[in-house]
Each structure stands twice: as structure tokens, then as C-alpha cells.
CSV table of C-alpha atoms and ligand atoms in Angstrom, one decimal:
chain,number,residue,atom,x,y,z
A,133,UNK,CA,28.6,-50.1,7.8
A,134,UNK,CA,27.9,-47.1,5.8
A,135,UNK,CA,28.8,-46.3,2.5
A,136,UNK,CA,30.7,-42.6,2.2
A,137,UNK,CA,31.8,-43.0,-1.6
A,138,UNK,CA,30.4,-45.6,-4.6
A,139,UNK,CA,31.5,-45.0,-7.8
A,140,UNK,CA,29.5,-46.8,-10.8
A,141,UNK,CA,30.7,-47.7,-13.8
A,142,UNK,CA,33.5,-45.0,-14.2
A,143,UNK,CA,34.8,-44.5,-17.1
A,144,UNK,CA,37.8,-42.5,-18.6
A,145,UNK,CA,39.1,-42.0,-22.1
A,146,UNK,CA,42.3,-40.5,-23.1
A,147,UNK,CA,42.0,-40.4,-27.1
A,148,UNK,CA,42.5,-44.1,-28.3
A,149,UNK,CA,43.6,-44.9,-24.4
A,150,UNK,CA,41.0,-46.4,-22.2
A,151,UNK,CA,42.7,-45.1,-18.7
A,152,UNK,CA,39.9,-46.6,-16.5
A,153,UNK,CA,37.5,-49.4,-17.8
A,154,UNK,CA,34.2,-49.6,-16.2
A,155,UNK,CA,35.5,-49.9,-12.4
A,156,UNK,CA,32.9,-49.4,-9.6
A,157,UNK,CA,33.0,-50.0,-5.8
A,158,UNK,CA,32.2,-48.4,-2.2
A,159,UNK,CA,34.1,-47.2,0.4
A,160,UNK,CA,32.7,-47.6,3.4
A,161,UNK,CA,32.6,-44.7,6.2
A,162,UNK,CA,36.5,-44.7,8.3
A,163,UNK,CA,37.6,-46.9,5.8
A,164,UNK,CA,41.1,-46.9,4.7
A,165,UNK,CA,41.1,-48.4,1.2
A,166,UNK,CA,43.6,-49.1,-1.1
A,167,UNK,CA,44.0,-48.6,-5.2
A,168,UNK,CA,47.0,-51.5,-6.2
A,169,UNK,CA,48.4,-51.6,-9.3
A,170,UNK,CA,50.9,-51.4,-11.6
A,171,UNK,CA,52.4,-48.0,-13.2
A,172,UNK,CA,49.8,-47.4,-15.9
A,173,UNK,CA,46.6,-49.5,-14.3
A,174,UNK,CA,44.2,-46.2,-13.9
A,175,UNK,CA,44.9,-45.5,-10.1
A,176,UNK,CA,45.7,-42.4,-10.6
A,177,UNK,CA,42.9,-41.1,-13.1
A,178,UNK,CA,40.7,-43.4,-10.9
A,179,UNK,CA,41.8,-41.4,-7.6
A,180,UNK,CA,41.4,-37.5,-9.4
A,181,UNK,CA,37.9,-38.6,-10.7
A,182,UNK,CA,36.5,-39.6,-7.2
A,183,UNK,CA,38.7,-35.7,-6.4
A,184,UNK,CA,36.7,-33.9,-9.0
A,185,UNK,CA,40.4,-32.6,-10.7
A,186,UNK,CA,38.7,-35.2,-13.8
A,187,UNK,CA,35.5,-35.3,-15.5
A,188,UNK,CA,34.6,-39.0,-15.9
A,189,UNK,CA,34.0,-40.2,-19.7
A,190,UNK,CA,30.9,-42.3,-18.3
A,191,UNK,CA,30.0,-43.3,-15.0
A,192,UNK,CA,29.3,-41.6,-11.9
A,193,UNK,CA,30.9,-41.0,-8.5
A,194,UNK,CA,28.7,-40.5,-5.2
A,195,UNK,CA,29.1,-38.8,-1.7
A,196,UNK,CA,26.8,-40.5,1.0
A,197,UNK,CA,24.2,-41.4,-2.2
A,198,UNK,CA,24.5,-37.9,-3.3
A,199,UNK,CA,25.6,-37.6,-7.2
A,200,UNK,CA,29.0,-34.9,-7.1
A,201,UNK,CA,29.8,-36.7,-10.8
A,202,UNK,CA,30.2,-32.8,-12.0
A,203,UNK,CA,30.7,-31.0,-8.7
A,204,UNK,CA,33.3,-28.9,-8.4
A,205,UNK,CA,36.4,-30.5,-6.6
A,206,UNK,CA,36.8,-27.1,-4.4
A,207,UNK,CA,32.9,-28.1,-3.2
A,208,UNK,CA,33.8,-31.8,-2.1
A,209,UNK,CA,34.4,-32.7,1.5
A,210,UNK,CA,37.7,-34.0,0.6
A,211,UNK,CA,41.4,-33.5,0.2
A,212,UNK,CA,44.1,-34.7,-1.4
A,213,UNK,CA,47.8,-35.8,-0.8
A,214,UNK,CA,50.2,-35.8,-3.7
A,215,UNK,CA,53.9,-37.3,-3.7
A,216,UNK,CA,56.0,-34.4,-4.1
A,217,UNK,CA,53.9,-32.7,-1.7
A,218,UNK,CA,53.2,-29.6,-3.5
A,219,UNK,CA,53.9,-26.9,-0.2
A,220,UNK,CA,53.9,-23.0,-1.1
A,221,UNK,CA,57.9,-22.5,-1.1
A,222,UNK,CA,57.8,-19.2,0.0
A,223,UNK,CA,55.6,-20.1,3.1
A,224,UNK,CA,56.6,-21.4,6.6
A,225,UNK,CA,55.3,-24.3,7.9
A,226,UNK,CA,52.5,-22.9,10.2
A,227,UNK,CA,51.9,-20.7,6.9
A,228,UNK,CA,51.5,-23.6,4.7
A,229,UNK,CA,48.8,-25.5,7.1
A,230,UNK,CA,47.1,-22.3,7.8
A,231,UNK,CA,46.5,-21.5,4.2
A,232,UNK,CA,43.1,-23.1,4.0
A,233,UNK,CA,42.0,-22.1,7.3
A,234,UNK,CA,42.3,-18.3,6.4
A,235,UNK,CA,40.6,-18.4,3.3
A,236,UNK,CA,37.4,-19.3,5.6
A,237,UNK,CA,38.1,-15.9,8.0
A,238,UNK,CA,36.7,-13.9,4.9
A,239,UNK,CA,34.0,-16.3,5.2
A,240,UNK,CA,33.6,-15.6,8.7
A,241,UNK,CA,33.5,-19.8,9.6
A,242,UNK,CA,36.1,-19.0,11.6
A,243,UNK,CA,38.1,-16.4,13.7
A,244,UNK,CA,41.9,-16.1,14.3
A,245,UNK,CA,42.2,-18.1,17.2
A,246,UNK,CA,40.3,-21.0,16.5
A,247,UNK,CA,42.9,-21.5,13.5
A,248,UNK,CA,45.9,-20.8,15.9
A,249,UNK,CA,44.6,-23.6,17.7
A,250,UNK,CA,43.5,-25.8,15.1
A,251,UNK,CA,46.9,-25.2,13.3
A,252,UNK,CA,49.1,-25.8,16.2
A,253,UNK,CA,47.0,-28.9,17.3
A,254,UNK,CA,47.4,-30.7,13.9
A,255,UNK,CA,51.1,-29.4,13.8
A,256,UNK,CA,51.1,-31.7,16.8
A,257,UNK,CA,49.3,-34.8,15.9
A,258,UNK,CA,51.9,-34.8,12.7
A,259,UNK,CA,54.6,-34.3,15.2
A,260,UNK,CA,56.0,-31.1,13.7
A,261,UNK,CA,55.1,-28.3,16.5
A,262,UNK,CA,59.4,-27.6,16.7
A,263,UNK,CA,59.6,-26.8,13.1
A,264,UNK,CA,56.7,-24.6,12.7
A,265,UNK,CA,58.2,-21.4,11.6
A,266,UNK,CA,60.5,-23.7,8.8
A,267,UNK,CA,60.2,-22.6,5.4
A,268,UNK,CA,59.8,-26.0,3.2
A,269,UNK,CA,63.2,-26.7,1.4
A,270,UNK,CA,64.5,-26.9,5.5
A,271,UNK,CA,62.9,-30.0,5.8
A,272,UNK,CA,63.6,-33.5,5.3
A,273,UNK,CA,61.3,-35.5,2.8
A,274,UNK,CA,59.2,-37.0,5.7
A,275,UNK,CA,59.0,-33.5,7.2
A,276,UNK,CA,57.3,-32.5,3.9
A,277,UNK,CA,55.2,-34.8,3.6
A,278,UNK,CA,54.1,-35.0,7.3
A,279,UNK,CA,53.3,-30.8,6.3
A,280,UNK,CA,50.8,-31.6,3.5
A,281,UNK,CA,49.5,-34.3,5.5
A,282,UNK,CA,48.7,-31.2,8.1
A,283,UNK,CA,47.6,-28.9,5.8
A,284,UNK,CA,45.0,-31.9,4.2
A,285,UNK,CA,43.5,-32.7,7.9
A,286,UNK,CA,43.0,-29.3,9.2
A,287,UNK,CA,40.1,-28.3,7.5
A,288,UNK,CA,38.5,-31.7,8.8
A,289,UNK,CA,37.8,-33.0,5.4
A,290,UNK,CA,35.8,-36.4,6.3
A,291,UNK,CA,37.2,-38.5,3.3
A,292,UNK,CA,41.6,-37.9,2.5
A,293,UNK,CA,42.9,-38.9,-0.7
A,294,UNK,CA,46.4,-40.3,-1.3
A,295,UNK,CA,48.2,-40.4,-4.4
A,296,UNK,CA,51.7,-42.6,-4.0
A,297,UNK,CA,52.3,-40.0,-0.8
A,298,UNK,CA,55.8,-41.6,0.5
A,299,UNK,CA,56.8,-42.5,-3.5
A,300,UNK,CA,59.9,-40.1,-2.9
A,301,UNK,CA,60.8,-41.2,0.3
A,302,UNK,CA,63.5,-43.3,0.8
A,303,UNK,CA,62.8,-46.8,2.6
A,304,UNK,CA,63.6,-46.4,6.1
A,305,UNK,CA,61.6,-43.1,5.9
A,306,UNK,CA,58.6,-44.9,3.8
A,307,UNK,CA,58.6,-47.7,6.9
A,308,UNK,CA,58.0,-44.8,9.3
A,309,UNK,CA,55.7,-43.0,7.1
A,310,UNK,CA,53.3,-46.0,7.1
A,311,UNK,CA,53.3,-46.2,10.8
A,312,UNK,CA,52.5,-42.5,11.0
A,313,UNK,CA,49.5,-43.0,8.2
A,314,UNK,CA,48.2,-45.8,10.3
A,315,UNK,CA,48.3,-44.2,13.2
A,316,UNK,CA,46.9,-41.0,11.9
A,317,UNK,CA,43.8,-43.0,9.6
A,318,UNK,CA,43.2,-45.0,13.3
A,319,UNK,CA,43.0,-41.2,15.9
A,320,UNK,CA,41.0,-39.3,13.1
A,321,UNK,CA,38.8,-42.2,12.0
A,322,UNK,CA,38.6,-40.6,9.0
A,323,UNK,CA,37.9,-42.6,5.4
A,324,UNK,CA,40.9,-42.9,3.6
A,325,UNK,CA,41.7,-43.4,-0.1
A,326,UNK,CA,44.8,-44.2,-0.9
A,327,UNK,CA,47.0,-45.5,-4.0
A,328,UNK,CA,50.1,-47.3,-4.4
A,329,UNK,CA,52.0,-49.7,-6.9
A,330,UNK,CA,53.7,-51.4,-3.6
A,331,UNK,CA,52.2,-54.3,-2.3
A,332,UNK,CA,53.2,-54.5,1.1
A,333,UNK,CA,52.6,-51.3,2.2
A,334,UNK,CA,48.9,-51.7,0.5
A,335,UNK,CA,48.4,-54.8,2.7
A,336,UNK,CA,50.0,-53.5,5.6
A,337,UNK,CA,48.0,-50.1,5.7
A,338,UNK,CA,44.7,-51.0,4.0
A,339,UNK,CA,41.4,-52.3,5.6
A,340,UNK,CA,40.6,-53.7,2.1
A,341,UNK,CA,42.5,-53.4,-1.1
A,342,UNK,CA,41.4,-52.7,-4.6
A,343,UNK,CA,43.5,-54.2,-7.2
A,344,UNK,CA,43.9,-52.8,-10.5
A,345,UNK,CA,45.4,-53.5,-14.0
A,346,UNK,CA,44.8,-51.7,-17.4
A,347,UNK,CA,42.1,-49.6,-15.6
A,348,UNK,CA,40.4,-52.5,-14.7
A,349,UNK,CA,38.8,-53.4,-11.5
A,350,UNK,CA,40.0,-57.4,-10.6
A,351,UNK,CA,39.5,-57.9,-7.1
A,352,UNK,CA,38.3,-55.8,-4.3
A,353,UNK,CA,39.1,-57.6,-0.9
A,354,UNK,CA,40.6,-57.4,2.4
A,355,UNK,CA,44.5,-58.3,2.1
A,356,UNK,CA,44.0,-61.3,3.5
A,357,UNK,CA,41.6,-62.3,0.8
A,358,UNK,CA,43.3,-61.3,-1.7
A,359,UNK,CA,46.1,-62.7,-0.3
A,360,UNK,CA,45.4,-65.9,0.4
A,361,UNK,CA,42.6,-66.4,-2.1
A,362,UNK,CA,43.5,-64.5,-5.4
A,363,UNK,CA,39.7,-64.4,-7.6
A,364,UNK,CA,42.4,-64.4,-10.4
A,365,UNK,CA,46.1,-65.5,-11.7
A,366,UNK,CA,46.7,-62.1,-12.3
A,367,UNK,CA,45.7,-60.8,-8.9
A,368,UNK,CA,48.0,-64.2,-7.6
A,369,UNK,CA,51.1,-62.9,-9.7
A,370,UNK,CA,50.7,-59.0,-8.3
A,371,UNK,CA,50.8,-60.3,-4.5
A,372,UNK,CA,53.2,-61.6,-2.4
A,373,UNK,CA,55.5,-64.4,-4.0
A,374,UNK,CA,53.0,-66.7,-5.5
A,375,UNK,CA,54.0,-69.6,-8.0
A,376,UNK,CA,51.3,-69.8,-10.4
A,377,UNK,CA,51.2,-73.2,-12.6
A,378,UNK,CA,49.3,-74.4,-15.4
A,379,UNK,CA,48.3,-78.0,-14.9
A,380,UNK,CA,45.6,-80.7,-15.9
A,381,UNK,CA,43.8,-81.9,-13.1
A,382,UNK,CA,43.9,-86.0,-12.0
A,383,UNK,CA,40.7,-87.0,-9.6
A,384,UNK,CA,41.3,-90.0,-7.4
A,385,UNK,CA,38.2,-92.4,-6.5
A,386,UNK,CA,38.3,-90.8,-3.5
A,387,UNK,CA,38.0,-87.5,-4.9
A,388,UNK,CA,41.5,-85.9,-3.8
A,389,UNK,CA,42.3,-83.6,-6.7
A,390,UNK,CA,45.6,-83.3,-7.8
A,391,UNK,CA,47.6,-80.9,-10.8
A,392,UNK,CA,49.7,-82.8,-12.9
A,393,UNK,CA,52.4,-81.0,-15.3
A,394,UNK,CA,55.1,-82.0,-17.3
A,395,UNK,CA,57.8,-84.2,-16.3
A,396,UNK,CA,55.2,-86.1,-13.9
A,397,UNK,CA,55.1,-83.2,-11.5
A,398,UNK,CA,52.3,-83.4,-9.2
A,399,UNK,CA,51.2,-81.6,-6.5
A,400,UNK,CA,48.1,-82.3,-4.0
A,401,UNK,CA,45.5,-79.5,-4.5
A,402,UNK,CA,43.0,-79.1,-1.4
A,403,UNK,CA,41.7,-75.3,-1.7
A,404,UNK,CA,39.0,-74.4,-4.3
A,405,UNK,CA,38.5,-78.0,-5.9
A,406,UNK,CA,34.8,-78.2,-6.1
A,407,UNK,CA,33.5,-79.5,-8.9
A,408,UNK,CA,36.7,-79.5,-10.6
A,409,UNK,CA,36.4,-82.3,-13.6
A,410,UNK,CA,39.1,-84.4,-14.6
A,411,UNK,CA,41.5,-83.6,-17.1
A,412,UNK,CA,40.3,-79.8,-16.8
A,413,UNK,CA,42.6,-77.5,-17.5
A,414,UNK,CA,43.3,-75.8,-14.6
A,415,UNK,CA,46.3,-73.0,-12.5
A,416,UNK,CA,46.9,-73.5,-9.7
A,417,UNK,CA,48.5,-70.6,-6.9
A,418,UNK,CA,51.5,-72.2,-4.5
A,419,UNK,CA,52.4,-69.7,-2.1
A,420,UNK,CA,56.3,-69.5,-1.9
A,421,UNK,CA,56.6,-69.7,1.7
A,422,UNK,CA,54.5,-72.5,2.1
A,423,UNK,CA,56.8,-74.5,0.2
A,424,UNK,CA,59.0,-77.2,1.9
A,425,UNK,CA,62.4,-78.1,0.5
A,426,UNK,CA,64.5,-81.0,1.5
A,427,UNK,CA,67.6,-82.2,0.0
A,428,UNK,CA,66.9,-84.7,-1.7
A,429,UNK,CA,69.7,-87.0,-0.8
A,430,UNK,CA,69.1,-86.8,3.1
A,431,UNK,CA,66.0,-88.9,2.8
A,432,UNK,CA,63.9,-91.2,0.7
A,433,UNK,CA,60.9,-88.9,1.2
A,434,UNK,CA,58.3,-88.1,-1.1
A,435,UNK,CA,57.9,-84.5,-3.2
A,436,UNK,CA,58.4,-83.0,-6.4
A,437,UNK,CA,62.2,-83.4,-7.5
A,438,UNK,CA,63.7,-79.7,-8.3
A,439,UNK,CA,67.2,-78.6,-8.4
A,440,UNK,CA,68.1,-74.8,-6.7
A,441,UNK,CA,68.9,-72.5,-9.5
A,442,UNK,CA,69.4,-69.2,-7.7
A,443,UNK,CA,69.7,-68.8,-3.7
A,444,UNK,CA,69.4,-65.1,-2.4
A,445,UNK,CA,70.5,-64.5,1.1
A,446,UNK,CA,67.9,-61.4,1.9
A,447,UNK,CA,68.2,-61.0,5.6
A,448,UNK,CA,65.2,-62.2,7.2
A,449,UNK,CA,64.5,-64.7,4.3
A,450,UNK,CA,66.6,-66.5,1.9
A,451,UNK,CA,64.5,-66.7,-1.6
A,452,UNK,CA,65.6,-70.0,-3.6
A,453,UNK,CA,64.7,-70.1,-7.3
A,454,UNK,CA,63.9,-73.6,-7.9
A,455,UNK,CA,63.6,-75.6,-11.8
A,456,UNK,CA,61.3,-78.4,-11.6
A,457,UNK,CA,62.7,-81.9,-12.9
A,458,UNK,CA,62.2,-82.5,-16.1
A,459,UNK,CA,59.9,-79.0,-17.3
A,460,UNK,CA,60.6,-75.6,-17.9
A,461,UNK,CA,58.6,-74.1,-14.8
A,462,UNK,CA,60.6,-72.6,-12.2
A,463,UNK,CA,59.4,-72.3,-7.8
A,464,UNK,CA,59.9,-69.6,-5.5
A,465,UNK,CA,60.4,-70.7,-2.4
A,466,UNK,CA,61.3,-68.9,0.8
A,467,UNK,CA,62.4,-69.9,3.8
A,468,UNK,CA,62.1,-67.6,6.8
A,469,UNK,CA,64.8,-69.1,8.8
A,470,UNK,CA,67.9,-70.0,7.0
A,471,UNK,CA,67.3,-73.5,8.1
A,472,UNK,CA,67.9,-75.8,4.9
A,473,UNK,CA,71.4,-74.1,4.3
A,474,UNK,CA,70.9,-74.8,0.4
A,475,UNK,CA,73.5,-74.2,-2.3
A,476,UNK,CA,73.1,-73.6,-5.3
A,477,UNK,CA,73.2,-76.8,-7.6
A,478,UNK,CA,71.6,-78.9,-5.2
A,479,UNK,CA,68.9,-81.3,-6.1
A,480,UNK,CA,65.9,-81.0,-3.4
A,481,UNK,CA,62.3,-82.7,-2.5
A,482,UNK,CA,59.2,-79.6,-2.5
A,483,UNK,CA,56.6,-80.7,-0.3
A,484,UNK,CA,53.2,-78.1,0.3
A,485,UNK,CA,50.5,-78.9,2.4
A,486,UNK,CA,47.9,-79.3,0.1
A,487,UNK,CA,45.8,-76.3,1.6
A,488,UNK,CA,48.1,-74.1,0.5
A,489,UNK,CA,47.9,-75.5,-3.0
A,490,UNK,CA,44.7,-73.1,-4.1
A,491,UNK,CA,42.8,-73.8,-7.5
A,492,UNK,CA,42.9,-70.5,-9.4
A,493,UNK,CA,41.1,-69.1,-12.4
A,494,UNK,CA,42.7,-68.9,-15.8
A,495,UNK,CA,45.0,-65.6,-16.7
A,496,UNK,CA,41.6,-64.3,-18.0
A,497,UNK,CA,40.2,-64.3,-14.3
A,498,UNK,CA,37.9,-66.5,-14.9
A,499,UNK,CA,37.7,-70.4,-13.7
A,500,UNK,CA,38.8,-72.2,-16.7
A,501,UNK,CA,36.8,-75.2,-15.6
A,502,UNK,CA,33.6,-75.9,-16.7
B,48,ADP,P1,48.6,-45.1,-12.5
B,48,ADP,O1,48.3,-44.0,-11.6
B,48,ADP,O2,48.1,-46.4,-12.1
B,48,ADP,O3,50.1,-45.2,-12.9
B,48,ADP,P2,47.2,-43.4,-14.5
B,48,ADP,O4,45.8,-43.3,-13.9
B,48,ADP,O5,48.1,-42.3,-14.2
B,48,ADP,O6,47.8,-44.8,-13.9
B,48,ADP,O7,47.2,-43.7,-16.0
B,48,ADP,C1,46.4,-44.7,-16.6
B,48,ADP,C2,46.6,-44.7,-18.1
B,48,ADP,O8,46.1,-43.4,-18.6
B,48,ADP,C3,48.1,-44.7,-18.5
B,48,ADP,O9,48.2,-45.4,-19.7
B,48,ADP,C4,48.4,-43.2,-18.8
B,48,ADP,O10,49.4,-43.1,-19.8
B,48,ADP,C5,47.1,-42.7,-19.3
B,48,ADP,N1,46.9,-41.3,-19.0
B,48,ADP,C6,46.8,-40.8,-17.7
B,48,ADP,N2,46.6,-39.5,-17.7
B,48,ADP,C7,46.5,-39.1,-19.0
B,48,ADP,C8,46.3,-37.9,-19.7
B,48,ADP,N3,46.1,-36.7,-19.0
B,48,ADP,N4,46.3,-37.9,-21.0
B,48,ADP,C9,46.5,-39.0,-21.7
B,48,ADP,N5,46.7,-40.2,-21.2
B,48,ADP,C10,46.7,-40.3,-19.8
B,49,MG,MG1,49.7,-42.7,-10.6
């Protein structure tokens, strides 16, 4: 795999406000990678940077191992997609996509009738050819988007940037949207760079994912990495439905580790437990549809004794809030198929398969073992 873009150490200070704090990685050549975070975690800044529309405080960003730290963003082989689209209003559609093309006819890069064709070809692959001669405001928000996604692909850039591009689209539209994108980033194989603050659609689009928080770099993995093995509670907490517990960790003779808490809550760890020391200190990451519920009356099995606190009904999943026995901590759980019929009030058994109990760092992302 080839690299396309590294940035090193980037830095950027807003007065007092450190927006991105010493993040570096690669993207390799075709790949479609992710920024995650939060509002506020430096995506963003981080994003316009790697554009050239903001002049890093330190650090520097590179094109296939060329430095373009300084280089004009008008001079990088790149463009960018913004959430409210920014179209020319008083231009049709065709106009719109053309724009960049034309400028390049002064140039003489191009003629007239490569651009018809290049225009109406991409006006294709975004599935917009019957609304070409549109003017912008007689579109639908997808329609909009799907324009500036046009107008960013037809000058061929080899690397497309993607600030939050379905942010204003309502959710049925988004879901289509992300088909469309994935689609799009599979025919061009072009290297995408896209941000988001939603989760799911950065696992569901993304080859790897990059997450972010206070303009700091915490994991860069593919989702199922970071998914499945967080480098950090705070990575754990931003993903998916994960319970994240603080415990003390009991070692058996036999060496099976388990996490006690409060209230003799105890759950079997079997993922990351290496040279885990007993009575460390120690999180642990339960993922909430790994989680096994029972009611506790229908059997004299074995598990941690909770009572259901909240029970959402959301369709494909019913989310139970659970409190644990005897503590403060609270479970997630879901349960894909409606099948434990819960009610509120209940008093249940949680069973997890102990691989799916995963030894985490401390909040700091560090292992708070020795
Ligand atoms: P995100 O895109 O993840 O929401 P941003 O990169 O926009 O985050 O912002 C990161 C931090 O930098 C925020 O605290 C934001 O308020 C601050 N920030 C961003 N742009 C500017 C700016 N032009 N001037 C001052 N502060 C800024
Ligand atoms: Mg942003």
C-alpha cells in the first residue's frame, strides 16, 4: 500500500485554544478514511489543514512524500465537500459542475467538448442527468449535495475531502447518501477523507477510522478494531453501546482473571488479561449486545443480579437500562430480538461470555496496570 497523505505532528492554535494537538497519520492511496469525533475534537481544522484553507501552527502535511505544508490549496490535487453544499445560486446544475472545467479552457487543458462529456458523464455517475438544467434551490437536499459531489469529482482530483457532507440531510436521505458515497469511493477508487461526529455511518463507510477528542489523535483503526478492541475507555465510550466499568482485578490459581466491583459483582474477563496483576486496578469494556439477561426467577442460574431500570422498544432492538445489585453502576444491554419480553421492575441474571469482557486502559488511555 502506498501512502497518498501523512501529516506529522500537526498542530493548530486558536489564541489560548489548542484546536488540534499533535495528531499525525497516513492515508493510504484509495483509501476511504474517517475523522470521528465529537463537536469541538479538531476534525474540522484537522480536515482544512490537510485542504490548505489553514496554515498549521506546527507540523507538516505531505502529498506522496512531497511537503504542500504552505502550498496553496488552489495547487493541491484535491477537493473538498462541505455540508451546506456551497452551489453558485444563480447557476444551473450543468453550470455549477462545469464551473471548474471552464476555468481550464483559458488554460487550453481542455476544449468544449471534452467538458460536455466529462460534465454529463459525472452528472450520470451522481444520477442527476434529468435535472441538469435545474437551478439549485429546485432541488432536494440530496439533489444538492449529490451536485457538489459532481462538481468535486470532475476535475478528477485523486484525493476528495468531506466535511459532515449529509449533516443537513434528514435520515432516510443520510441512509441513501452513504450508499451513494460508498458506491461512488468503490467506481472512482479514489482516496477519500471524510469527517463525521456519527459513528455508524463512520464504521459503515470507512476502511479505517480515526478517532478524535479535544484535537487529539486516540486511535487510528479499522472499525472493527476499534470496535471490538477500543486502545482506550474513551475510544470504548464514543463507539457503539459499550459498558465501561471500573473494577479491581481477582486472579484464580488457574489464572482466569476476573473484575470484581462493589456489591460482589463479578464478571469473567478473557480478552486482554496478560500480565494483569491482582488487585490492579483495572476497566473493563462489556459490549451491550453481548450481554445476556434472564429473569432471575425462571431459574437458579448463575450471573450478576440486576434489576431493569428503563426498557426502550426501538424497533429492531429493545435497549434495557439495567442497575446492578447492590452498586451504583448501571448496563446497557440490547437485545436484537425482543426475545426476553422484559418489564420494567424486573429483577434479571447478566451472563457475558467472557471474550466479550475486554480489559481496557484507564480514562487516560493508558493501561492502568503495571
Ligand atoms: P470539529 O470539526 O470536530 O467540530 P473544529 O475543528 O471545528 O472541531 O474545532 C476545534 C476547536 O477549535 C473548537 O474548540 C473550536 O471552537 C475551535 N476553533 C475552530 N475554528 C476556530 C477559529 N477559526 N477560531 C477560533 N477557534 C476555532
Ligand atoms: Mg466540524
Amino acid at each position: 500500500m502506498t501512502t497518498i497523505i501523512e501529516i506529522q505532528s500537526l498542530h493548530k492554535q486558536y489564541g489560548q485554544q489548542l484546536a488540534v494537538n499533535d495528531v499525525s497519520l497516513s492515508v493510504n492511496d484509495g483509501e476511504f478514511l474517517t475523522l470521528l469525533g465529537a463537536s469541538g475534537s479538531g476534525k474540522t481544522t484537522t480536515l482544512r489543514m490537510i485542504a490548505g484553507l489553514e496554515t498549521p501552527s506546527k507540523g507538516r502535511v505531505l502529498f506522496r512524500g512531497e511537503d504542500i505544508t504552505y502550498q496553496p490549496a488552489a495547487q493541491r490535487n484535491m477537493r473538498m465537500v462541505f455540508q451546506d453544499y456551497a452551489l453558485f445560486p444563480n447557476l444551473s446544475v450543468w453550470d455549477n459542475v462545469a464551473f471548474g472545467l471552464r476555468l481550464r479552457i483559458y488554460r487550453g487543458r481542455i476544449t468544449a467538448e471534452q467538458i460536455k462529456g466529462r460534465v454529463g458523464s459525472y452528472l450520470e455517475t451522481v444520477r442527476l442527468s434529468a435535472h441538469a438544467q435545474k437551478m439549485p434551490h429546485q432541488l432536494s437536499g440530496g439533489q444538492r449535495q449529490r451536485v457538489a459531489l459532481a462538481r468535486a469529482l470532475v476535475t478528477d482530483p485523486p484525493v476528495v475531502l468531506f466535511d459532515e457532507p449529509l449533516g443537513s440531510l434528514d435520515a432516510a436521505m443520510r441512509k441513501s447518501m452513504q450508499l451513494e458515497l460508498k458506491r461512488l469511493h468503490r467506481e472512482l477508487k479514489k482516496t477519500f477523507i471524510y469527517v463525521t461526529h456519527d459513528q455508524e455511518e463512520a464504521m459503515g463507510l470507512s476502511d479505517r477510522v480515526a478517532v478524535l477528542q479535544d484535537g487529539q489523535l486516540l486511535q487510528l483503526a479499522t472499525p472493527d478494531e476499534i470496535y471490538f478492541r477500543p486502545s482506550s475507555a474513551a475510544v470504548a465510550r464514543f463507539i457503539g453501546a459499550a459498558n465501561v466499568l471500573d473494577g479491581t482485578a481477582e486472579l484464580r490459581a488457574d489464572g482466569v482473571v476476573s473484575v470484581c466491583m462493589p456489591g460482589d459483582v463479578r464478571f469473567e474477563a478473557g480478552e486482554n488479561v496478560a500480565g494483569i496483576e491482582a488487585g490492579a486496578a483495572v476497566t473493563v469494556m462489556l459490549r451491550a449486545e453481548q450481554l445476556h439477561l434472564m429473569p432471575a426467577s425462571s431459574t437458579a442460574g448463575r450471573g450478576v443480579r440486576a434489576r431493569v431500570a428503563e426498557r426502550l422498544f426501538l424497533g429492531d432492538k429493545v435497549r434495557y437500562e439495567l442497575d446492578l445489585a447492590g452498586t451504583d453502576a448501571r448496563l446497557t444491554a440490547l437485545d436484537a430480538g425482543n426475545r426476553d419480553g422484559l418489564q420494567v421492575g424486573d429483577e434479571v441474571l447478566v451472563t457475558v461470555d467472557p471474550r466479550h469482557v475486554r480489559i481496557i486502559g484507564g480514562s487516560d488511555g493508558h493501561r492502568s496496570v503495571a
